[in-house]
Amino acid sequence: MDEVFKALADPTRRSLLDELAREDGQTLNSLQERFPMTRFGVMKHLRLLEEAGLVVTRRRGREKLHFLNPVPIRLVHDRWVSKYAEPWAASLSDLKSQLETTMEKVFEIYIRTTPERLWQAITDPEIRSRYNFGARVTSDWAPGSRIEMTHPGGLLGDGEVLESDPPRRLVQTMRALWSDEVRSEGFSRVTWEIEQIEDSCRLTVIHDQLREGANAQLYGGWPMILSGLKTWLETGELLTTPGSLMYAGNRRGS
């Protein structure tokens, strides 16, 4: 967390994060245009944000795109901020555009565990319910199979397995059904990528094929989900932040 606090201490780096919250997936050139400093200066700040895990980069053709990764901020929130804070306090951006283009969100977290145990935590419905707001996610996880997210009151979402390569990569579609507002957004895509790094795993979650201006509930919960996943795998304990067990029902006390 020291690197996160150090990175957030600089106003220029906070402004860079604000720019990525406003428009995710920007190139170095597009970010440089918004700051009165040299290209090298912007690169230096972005490198420190990457080292702190607050920015994730991905290659697309010849371009290098920068994405806001709010998971470290979520971890700071869970460790230092009152547990009575609003559950959606970690919303990724102030969405202003209503254009019918797509956007993607990228999240990254390091967890001290094995790829096999992490894969099990993602695909086992009972384990998943411990960090996924109390909801169960069930499937046989074979390509073409249906996915259902349920709670004691009924169906919260569904989707289909597109790719399954345990314990390294899982690609699925996702449709949220917990309200009329999110139901109208239709299907998006979620990719889980697991890479072993010494005694830990780097988990990257890519949520894409989202409509630009899509309801933030579709992706705003990922920081809390991944924070809860890390906490459970590393300590065996459950998060008690608001919303972390909102769909647990009778399982809350189990």
PDB file of C-alpha atoms in Angstrom:
ATOM      1  CA  MET A   1       0.000   0.000   0.000  1.00  0.00           C
ATOM      2  CA  ASP A   2       2.981   2.327   0.458  1.00  0.00           C
ATOM      3  CA  GLU A   3       3.455   2.512  -3.320  1.00  0.00           C
ATOM      4  CA  VAL A   4      -0.241   3.313  -3.788  1.00  0.00           C
ATOM      5  CA  PHE A   5      -0.162   6.150  -1.243  1.00  0.00           C
ATOM      6  CA  LYS A   6       3.074   7.470  -2.762  1.00  0.00           C
ATOM      7  CA  ALA A   7       1.583   7.430  -6.254  1.00  0.00           C
ATOM      8  CA  LEU A   8      -1.614   9.179  -5.117  1.00  0.00           C
ATOM      9  CA  ALA A   9       0.342  11.871  -3.249  1.00  0.00           C
ATOM     10  CA  ASP A  10       1.255  13.677  -6.478  1.00  0.00           C
ATOM     11  CA  PRO A  11      -1.460  15.940  -7.993  1.00  0.00           C
ATOM     12  CA  THR A  12      -0.323  15.234 -11.574  1.00  0.00           C
ATOM     13  CA  ARG A  13      -0.666  11.492 -11.063  1.00  0.00           C
ATOM     14  CA  ARG A  14      -4.089  11.994  -9.524  1.00  0.00           C
ATOM     15  CA  SER A  15      -5.032  14.049 -12.577  1.00  0.00           C
ATOM     16  CA  LEU A  16      -3.827  11.243 -14.860  1.00  0.00           C
ATOM     17  CA  LEU A  17      -6.100   8.829 -13.016  1.00  0.00           C
ATOM     18  CA  ASP A  18      -8.950  11.316 -13.381  1.00  0.00           C
ATOM     19  CA  GLU A  19      -8.321  11.440 -17.127  1.00  0.00           C
ATOM     20  CA  LEU A  20      -8.443   7.650 -17.369  1.00  0.00           C
ATOM     21  CA  ALA A  21     -11.607   7.589 -15.274  1.00  0.00           C
ATOM     22  CA  ARG A  22     -13.122  10.052 -17.723  1.00  0.00           C
ATOM     23  CA  GLU A  23     -11.954   8.100 -20.788  1.00  0.00           C
ATOM     24  CA  ASP A  24     -10.310   4.725 -20.257  1.00  0.00           C
ATOM     25  CA  GLY A  25      -7.847   3.073 -22.629  1.00  0.00           C
ATOM     26  CA  GLN A  26      -5.885   6.177 -23.741  1.00  0.00           C
ATOM     27  CA  THR A  27      -2.518   6.317 -25.498  1.00  0.00           C
ATOM     28  CA  LEU A  28       0.478   8.253 -24.195  1.00  0.00           C
ATOM     29  CA  ASN A  29      -0.020  10.884 -26.900  1.00  0.00           C
ATOM     30  CA  SER A  30      -3.645  11.523 -25.962  1.00  0.00           C
ATOM     31  CA  LEU A  31      -2.727  11.851 -22.277  1.00  0.00           C
ATOM     32  CA  GLN A  32       0.225  14.138 -22.998  1.00  0.00           C
ATOM     33  CA  GLU A  33      -2.048  16.587 -24.831  1.00  0.00           C
ATOM     34  CA  ARG A  34      -3.929  17.221 -21.585  1.00  0.00           C
ATOM     35  CA  PHE A  35      -0.880  18.179 -19.494  1.00  0.00           C
ATOM     36  CA  PRO A  36       1.569  21.099 -19.778  1.00  0.00           C
ATOM     37  CA  MET A  37       4.660  18.906 -19.590  1.00  0.00           C
ATOM     38  CA  THR A  38       6.968  16.908 -21.805  1.00  0.00           C
ATOM     39  CA  ARG A  39       6.257  13.428 -23.113  1.00  0.00           C
ATOM     40  CA  PHE A  40       9.032  12.128 -20.844  1.00  0.00           C
ATOM     41  CA  GLY A  41       7.392  13.729 -17.817  1.00  0.00           C
ATOM     42  CA  VAL A  42       4.051  12.068 -18.518  1.00  0.00           C
ATOM     43  CA  MET A  43       5.825   8.725 -19.127  1.00  0.00           C
ATOM     44  CA  LYS A  44       7.582   9.016 -15.769  1.00  0.00           C
ATOM     45  CA  HIS A  45       4.303   9.594 -13.916  1.00  0.00           C
ATOM     46  CA  LEU A  46       2.592   6.739 -15.770  1.00  0.00           C
ATOM     47  CA  ARG A  47       5.448   4.397 -14.907  1.00  0.00           C
ATOM     48  CA  LEU A  48       5.029   5.151 -11.196  1.00  0.00           C
ATOM     49  CA  LEU A  49       1.283   4.556 -11.492  1.00  0.00           C
ATOM     50  CA  GLU A  50       1.969   1.223 -13.213  1.00  0.00           C
ATOM     51  CA  GLU A  51       4.423   0.205 -10.483  1.00  0.00           C
ATOM     52  CA  ALA A  52       1.721   0.959  -7.908  1.00  0.00           C
ATOM     53  CA  GLY A  53      -0.775  -1.135  -9.877  1.00  0.00           C
ATOM     54  CA  LEU A  54      -3.076   1.835 -10.463  1.00  0.00           C
ATOM     55  CA  VAL A  55      -2.607   1.776 -14.242  1.00  0.00           C
ATOM     56  CA  VAL A  56      -2.578  -1.306 -16.475  1.00  0.00           C
ATOM     57  CA  THR A  57      -1.321  -1.228 -20.072  1.00  0.00           C
ATOM     58  CA  ARG A  58      -2.352  -3.390 -22.996  1.00  0.00           C
ATOM     59  CA  ARG A  59      -1.061  -3.518 -26.575  1.00  0.00           C
ATOM     60  CA  ARG A  60      -3.568  -3.123 -29.388  1.00  0.00           C
ATOM     61  CA  GLY A  61      -1.796  -3.276 -32.702  1.00  0.00           C
ATOM     62  CA  ARG A  62       0.970  -0.692 -32.619  1.00  0.00           C
ATOM     63  CA  GLU A  63      -0.659   1.310 -29.821  1.00  0.00           C
ATOM     64  CA  LYS A  64      -0.080   0.979 -26.097  1.00  0.00           C
ATOM     65  CA  LEU A  65      -3.281   1.759 -24.197  1.00  0.00           C
ATOM     66  CA  HIS A  66      -3.476   2.796 -20.545  1.00  0.00           C
ATOM     67  CA  PHE A  67      -6.362   1.670 -18.311  1.00  0.00           C
ATOM     68  CA  LEU A  68      -7.363   2.736 -14.827  1.00  0.00           C
ATOM     69  CA  ASN A  69      -7.085  -0.177 -12.374  1.00  0.00           C
ATOM     70  CA  PRO A  70      -9.145   0.782  -9.293  1.00  0.00           C
ATOM     71  CA  VAL A  71      -8.487  -2.459  -7.407  1.00  0.00           C
ATOM     72  CA  PRO A  72      -5.563  -1.083  -5.299  1.00  0.00           C
ATOM     73  CA  ILE A  73      -7.745   1.883  -4.344  1.00  0.00           C
ATOM     74  CA  ARG A  74     -10.480  -0.572  -3.397  1.00  0.00           C
ATOM     75  CA  LEU A  75      -7.999  -2.413  -1.171  1.00  0.00           C
ATOM     76  CA  VAL A  76      -7.025   0.868   0.496  1.00  0.00           C
ATOM     77  CA  HIS A  77     -10.713   1.610   0.947  1.00  0.00           C
ATOM     78  CA  ASP A  78     -11.343  -1.792   2.552  1.00  0.00           C
ATOM     79  CA  ARG A  79      -8.314  -1.433   4.840  1.00  0.00           C
ATOM     80  CA  TRP A  80      -8.544   2.213   5.870  1.00  0.00           C
ATOM     81  CA  VAL A  81     -11.971   3.662   5.074  1.00  0.00           C
ATOM     82  CA  SER A  82     -15.005   3.164   7.292  1.00  0.00           C
ATOM     83  CA  LYS A  83     -16.926  -0.016   6.484  1.00  0.00           C
ATOM     84  CA  TYR A  84     -20.064   2.112   6.403  1.00  0.00           C
ATOM     85  CA  ALA A  85     -19.000   3.857   3.209  1.00  0.00           C
ATOM     86  CA  GLU A  86     -21.269   3.543   0.194  1.00  0.00           C
ATOM     87  CA  PRO A  87     -20.818   0.192  -1.614  1.00  0.00           C
ATOM     88  CA  TRP A  88     -20.410   1.821  -5.014  1.00  0.00           C
ATOM     89  CA  ALA A  89     -17.820   4.355  -3.819  1.00  0.00           C
ATOM     90  CA  ALA A  90     -15.304   2.842  -6.207  1.00  0.00           C
ATOM     91  CA  SER A  91     -17.183   3.695  -9.416  1.00  0.00           C
ATOM     92  CA  LEU A  92     -14.634   3.860 -12.182  1.00  0.00           C
ATOM     93  CA  SER A  93     -15.584   6.982 -14.069  1.00  0.00           C
ATOM     94  CA  ASP A  94     -17.918   9.921 -14.421  1.00  0.00           C
ATOM     95  CA  LEU A  95     -19.671   8.669 -17.542  1.00  0.00           C
ATOM     96  CA  LYS A  96     -20.832  11.550 -19.718  1.00  0.00           C
ATOM     97  CA  SER A  97     -20.936  10.195 -23.230  1.00  0.00           C
ATOM     98  CA  GLN A  98     -24.021   8.346 -24.432  1.00  0.00           C
ATOM     99  CA  LEU A  99     -22.561   7.338 -27.808  1.00  0.00           C
ATOM    100  CA  GLU A 100     -23.326   3.835 -28.982  1.00  0.00           C
ATOM    101  CA  THR A 101     -19.657   2.783 -29.034  1.00  0.00           C
ATOM    102  CA  THR A 102     -18.130   0.090 -26.881  1.00  0.00           C
ATOM    103  CA  MET A 103     -15.710   0.422 -24.015  1.00  0.00           C
ATOM    104  CA  GLU A 104     -13.626  -1.954 -21.933  1.00  0.00           C
ATOM    105  CA  LYS A 105     -12.475  -1.970 -18.324  1.00  0.00           C
ATOM    106  CA  VAL A 106      -9.328  -3.721 -17.119  1.00  0.00           C
ATOM    107  CA  PHE A 107      -8.688  -4.802 -13.522  1.00  0.00           C
ATOM    108  CA  GLU A 108      -5.540  -6.391 -12.112  1.00  0.00           C
ATOM    109  CA  ILE A 109      -4.707  -7.852  -8.718  1.00  0.00           C
ATOM    110  CA  TYR A 110      -1.964 -10.053  -7.223  1.00  0.00           C
ATOM    111  CA  ILE A 111      -3.067 -12.886  -4.926  1.00  0.00           C
ATOM    112  CA  ARG A 112      -0.803 -15.178  -2.922  1.00  0.00           C
ATOM    113  CA  THR A 113      -2.215 -18.515  -4.089  1.00  0.00           C
ATOM    114  CA  THR A 114      -1.817 -21.147  -6.809  1.00  0.00           C
ATOM    115  CA  PRO A 115      -3.449 -21.007 -10.266  1.00  0.00           C
ATOM    116  CA  GLU A 116      -5.446 -24.154  -9.449  1.00  0.00           C
ATOM    117  CA  ARG A 117      -6.835 -22.740  -6.220  1.00  0.00           C
ATOM    118  CA  LEU A 118      -7.634 -19.422  -7.898  1.00  0.00           C
ATOM    119  CA  TRP A 119      -9.435 -21.193 -10.746  1.00  0.00           C
ATOM    120  CA  GLN A 120     -11.461 -23.159  -8.208  1.00  0.00           C
ATOM    121  CA  ALA A 121     -12.405 -19.952  -6.382  1.00  0.00           C
ATOM    122  CA  ILE A 122     -13.680 -18.467  -9.656  1.00  0.00           C
ATOM    123  CA  THR A 123     -15.662 -21.516 -10.792  1.00  0.00           C
ATOM    124  CA  ASP A 124     -16.933 -23.116  -7.553  1.00  0.00           C
ATOM    125  CA  PRO A 125     -20.391 -21.680  -6.721  1.00  0.00           C
ATOM    126  CA  GLU A 126     -20.044 -21.967  -2.953  1.00  0.00           C
ATOM    127  CA  ILE A 127     -16.625 -20.301  -2.882  1.00  0.00           C
ATOM    128  CA  ARG A 128     -17.749 -17.686  -5.399  1.00  0.00           C
ATOM    129  CA  SER A 129     -20.668 -16.690  -3.186  1.00  0.00           C
ATOM    130  CA  ARG A 130     -18.234 -15.781  -0.410  1.00  0.00           C
ATOM    131  CA  TYR A 131     -16.848 -12.802  -2.318  1.00  0.00           C
ATOM    132  CA  ASN A 132     -19.364 -12.205  -5.148  1.00  0.00           C
ATOM    133  CA  PHE A 133     -21.929 -10.261  -3.070  1.00  0.00           C
ATOM    134  CA  GLY A 134     -23.225 -13.575  -1.709  1.00  0.00           C
ATOM    135  CA  ALA A 135     -24.442 -14.724  -5.139  1.00  0.00           C
ATOM    136  CA  ARG A 136     -23.751 -18.203  -6.546  1.00  0.00           C
ATOM    137  CA  VAL A 137     -22.371 -18.560 -10.095  1.00  0.00           C
ATOM    138  CA  THR A 138     -23.003 -22.020 -11.550  1.00  0.00           C
ATOM    139  CA  SER A 139     -21.898 -23.736 -14.774  1.00  0.00           C
ATOM    140  CA  ASP A 140     -19.974 -26.812 -15.888  1.00  0.00           C
ATOM    141  CA  TRP A 141     -17.541 -24.284 -17.447  1.00  0.00           C
ATOM    142  CA  ALA A 142     -17.276 -26.068 -20.790  1.00  0.00           C
ATOM    143  CA  PRO A 143     -17.342 -23.916 -23.946  1.00  0.00           C
ATOM    144  CA  GLY A 144     -20.945 -23.311 -24.989  1.00  0.00           C
ATOM    145  CA  SER A 145     -22.354 -24.007 -21.508  1.00  0.00           C
ATOM    146  CA  ARG A 146     -24.802 -21.693 -19.775  1.00  0.00           C
ATOM    147  CA  ILE A 147     -23.775 -19.638 -16.737  1.00  0.00           C
ATOM    148  CA  GLU A 148     -26.267 -18.560 -14.092  1.00  0.00           C
ATOM    149  CA  MET A 149     -25.802 -16.137 -11.201  1.00  0.00           C
ATOM    150  CA  THR A 150     -28.436 -16.751  -8.533  1.00  0.00           C
ATOM    151  CA  HIS A 151     -29.393 -15.885  -4.980  1.00  0.00           C
ATOM    152  CA  PRO A 152     -32.211 -17.146  -2.718  1.00  0.00           C
ATOM    153  CA  GLY A 153     -34.620 -14.716  -4.382  1.00  0.00           C
ATOM    154  CA  GLY A 154     -33.972 -15.797  -7.966  1.00  0.00           C
ATOM    155  CA  LEU A 155     -31.825 -15.152 -11.026  1.00  0.00           C
ATOM    156  CA  LEU A 156     -29.382 -12.215 -10.985  1.00  0.00           C
ATOM    157  CA  GLY A 157     -27.633 -12.790 -14.310  1.00  0.00           C
ATOM    158  CA  ASP A 158     -26.739 -15.271 -17.007  1.00  0.00           C
ATOM    159  CA  GLY A 159     -24.255 -15.841 -19.800  1.00  0.00           C
ATOM    160  CA  GLU A 160     -22.336 -18.410 -21.813  1.00  0.00           C
ATOM    161  CA  VAL A 161     -18.842 -19.871 -21.618  1.00  0.00           C
ATOM    162  CA  LEU A 162     -16.883 -18.839 -24.733  1.00  0.00           C
ATOM    163  CA  GLU A 163     -13.426 -20.208 -23.832  1.00  0.00           C
ATOM    164  CA  SER A 164     -12.208 -22.375 -20.973  1.00  0.00           C
ATOM    165  CA  ASP A 165      -8.521 -23.203 -20.445  1.00  0.00           C
ATOM    166  CA  PRO A 166      -8.075 -24.140 -16.771  1.00  0.00           C
ATOM    167  CA  PRO A 167      -6.297 -22.850 -14.810  1.00  0.00           C
ATOM    168  CA  ARG A 168      -5.171 -20.040 -17.103  1.00  0.00           C
ATOM    169  CA  ARG A 169      -8.001 -18.396 -19.039  1.00  0.00           C
ATOM    170  CA  LEU A 170     -11.782 -18.164 -18.955  1.00  0.00           C
ATOM    171  CA  VAL A 171     -13.912 -16.095 -21.341  1.00  0.00           C
ATOM    172  CA  GLN A 172     -17.657 -15.667 -20.857  1.00  0.00           C
ATOM    173  CA  THR A 173     -20.566 -13.483 -21.815  1.00  0.00           C
ATOM    174  CA  MET A 174     -22.512 -11.729 -19.069  1.00  0.00           C
ATOM    175  CA  ARG A 175     -26.012 -10.292 -18.843  1.00  0.00           C
ATOM    176  CA  ALA A 176     -27.111  -8.585 -15.625  1.00  0.00           C
ATOM    177  CA  LEU A 177     -30.747  -9.146 -14.645  1.00  0.00           C
ATOM    178  CA  TRP A 178     -31.024  -7.667 -11.172  1.00  0.00           C
ATOM    179  CA  SER A 179     -32.896  -4.556 -12.369  1.00  0.00           C
ATOM    180  CA  ASP A 180     -34.655  -3.245 -15.467  1.00  0.00           C
ATOM    181  CA  GLU A 181     -31.889  -0.640 -15.907  1.00  0.00           C
ATOM    182  CA  VAL A 182     -29.070  -3.165 -16.197  1.00  0.00           C
ATOM    183  CA  ARG A 183     -31.197  -5.730 -18.059  1.00  0.00           C
ATOM    184  CA  SER A 184     -31.607  -3.248 -20.917  1.00  0.00           C
ATOM    185  CA  GLU A 185     -27.807  -3.168 -21.432  1.00  0.00           C
ATOM    186  CA  GLY A 186     -27.826  -6.712 -22.827  1.00  0.00           C
ATOM    187  CA  PHE A 187     -24.732  -8.924 -22.989  1.00  0.00           C
ATOM    188  CA  SER A 188     -21.108  -7.931 -22.407  1.00  0.00           C
ATOM    189  CA  ARG A 189     -17.946 -10.061 -22.169  1.00  0.00           C
ATOM    190  CA  VAL A 190     -15.692 -10.932 -19.223  1.00  0.00           C
ATOM    191  CA  THR A 191     -12.216 -12.463 -19.603  1.00  0.00           C
ATOM    192  CA  TRP A 192     -10.310 -13.933 -16.652  1.00  0.00           C
ATOM    193  CA  GLU A 193      -6.539 -14.352 -17.163  1.00  0.00           C
ATOM    194  CA  ILE A 194      -4.393 -16.111 -14.533  1.00  0.00           C
ATOM    195  CA  GLU A 195      -0.592 -15.949 -14.597  1.00  0.00           C
ATOM    196  CA  GLN A 196       1.633 -17.434 -11.911  1.00  0.00           C
ATOM    197  CA  ILE A 197       4.286 -14.995 -10.646  1.00  0.00           C
ATOM    198  CA  GLU A 198       6.610 -16.830  -8.232  1.00  0.00           C
ATOM    199  CA  ASP A 199       4.475 -17.667  -5.150  1.00  0.00           C
ATOM    200  CA  SER A 200       1.521 -15.551  -6.284  1.00  0.00           C
ATOM    201  CA  CYS A 201      -0.889 -15.187  -9.195  1.00  0.00           C
ATOM    202  CA  ARG A 202      -1.607 -12.128 -11.274  1.00  0.00           C
ATOM    203  CA  LEU A 203      -5.323 -12.080 -12.047  1.00  0.00           C
ATOM    204  CA  THR A 204      -6.431  -9.786 -14.847  1.00  0.00           C
ATOM    205  CA  VAL A 205     -10.141  -9.286 -15.456  1.00  0.00           C
ATOM    206  CA  ILE A 206     -11.141  -7.607 -18.725  1.00  0.00           C
ATOM    207  CA  HIS A 207     -14.769  -6.508 -18.991  1.00  0.00           C
ATOM    208  CA  ASP A 208     -15.430  -5.351 -22.551  1.00  0.00           C
ATOM    209  CA  GLN A 209     -18.111  -5.094 -25.229  1.00  0.00           C
ATOM    210  CA  LEU A 210     -19.798  -2.599 -22.918  1.00  0.00           C
ATOM    211  CA  ARG A 211     -21.822   0.190 -24.442  1.00  0.00           C
ATOM    212  CA  GLU A 212     -20.161   3.575 -23.969  1.00  0.00           C
ATOM    213  CA  GLY A 213     -22.168   5.144 -21.188  1.00  0.00           C
ATOM    214  CA  ALA A 214     -23.384   1.759 -19.905  1.00  0.00           C
ATOM    215  CA  ASN A 215     -24.839   1.552 -16.408  1.00  0.00           C
ATOM    216  CA  ALA A 216     -21.907   1.640 -13.962  1.00  0.00           C
ATOM    217  CA  GLN A 217     -23.434  -1.185 -11.901  1.00  0.00           C
ATOM    218  CA  LEU A 218     -22.256  -3.573 -14.626  1.00  0.00           C
ATOM    219  CA  TYR A 219     -18.581  -3.001 -13.831  1.00  0.00           C
ATOM    220  CA  GLY A 220     -18.473  -0.851 -10.689  1.00  0.00           C
ATOM    221  CA  GLY A 221     -18.537  -3.883  -8.409  1.00  0.00           C
ATOM    222  CA  TRP A 222     -15.379  -5.539  -9.754  1.00  0.00           C
ATOM    223  CA  PRO A 223     -12.986  -3.809  -7.310  1.00  0.00           C
ATOM    224  CA  MET A 224     -15.016  -5.097  -4.351  1.00  0.00           C
ATOM    225  CA  ILE A 225     -15.327  -8.594  -5.865  1.00  0.00           C
ATOM    226  CA  LEU A 226     -11.597  -8.893  -6.498  1.00  0.00           C
ATOM    227  CA  SER A 227     -10.741  -7.430  -3.112  1.00  0.00           C
ATOM    228  CA  GLY A 228     -13.036  -9.998  -1.497  1.00  0.00           C
ATOM    229  CA  LEU A 229     -11.476 -12.797  -3.576  1.00  0.00           C
ATOM    230  CA  LYS A 230      -7.977 -11.815  -2.451  1.00  0.00           C
ATOM    231  CA  THR A 231      -9.049 -11.532   1.186  1.00  0.00           C
ATOM    232  CA  TRP A 232     -10.739 -14.932   1.199  1.00  0.00           C
ATOM    233  CA  LEU A 233      -7.909 -16.795  -0.548  1.00  0.00           C
ATOM    234  CA  GLU A 234      -5.174 -15.248   1.597  1.00  0.00           C
ATOM    235  CA  THR A 235      -6.937 -15.176   4.993  1.00  0.00           C
ATOM    236  CA  GLY A 236     -10.074 -17.323   4.761  1.00  0.00           C
ATOM    237  CA  GLU A 237     -12.120 -14.371   6.009  1.00  0.00           C
ATOM    238  CA  LEU A 238     -15.042 -12.520   4.408  1.00  0.00           C
ATOM    239  CA  LEU A 239     -15.209  -8.806   3.735  1.00  0.00           C
ATOM    240  CA  THR A 240     -17.865  -6.985   5.719  1.00  0.00           C
ATOM    241  CA  THR A 241     -17.990  -3.837   3.623  1.00  0.00           C
ATOM    242  CA  PRO A 242     -21.517  -2.769   2.657  1.00  0.00           C
ATOM    243  CA  GLY A 243     -22.784  -4.756  -0.278  1.00  0.00           C
ATOM    244  CA  SER A 244     -20.204  -7.534   0.000  1.00  0.00           C
ATOM    245  CA  LEU A 245     -22.908  -9.995   1.125  1.00  0.00           C
ATOM    246  CA  MET A 246     -25.997  -8.212  -0.162  1.00  0.00           C
ATOM    247  CA  TYR A 247     -27.405 -11.340  -1.845  1.00  0.00           C
ATOM    248  CA  ALA A 248     -26.280 -13.880   0.735  1.00  0.00           C
ATOM    249  CA  GLY A 249     -29.727 -14.484   2.247  1.00  0.00           C
ATOM    250  CA  ASN A 250     -29.632 -17.404   4.641  1.00  0.00           C
ATOM    251  CA  ARG A 251     -25.996 -18.106   3.740  1.00  0.00           C
ATOM    252  CA  ARG A 252     -24.781 -14.895   5.378  1.00  0.00           C
ATOM    253  CA  GLY A 253     -24.061 -16.600   8.632  1.00  0.00           C
ATOM    254  CA  SER A 254     -22.494 -19.717   7.136  1.00  0.00           C
TER     255      SER A 254
END
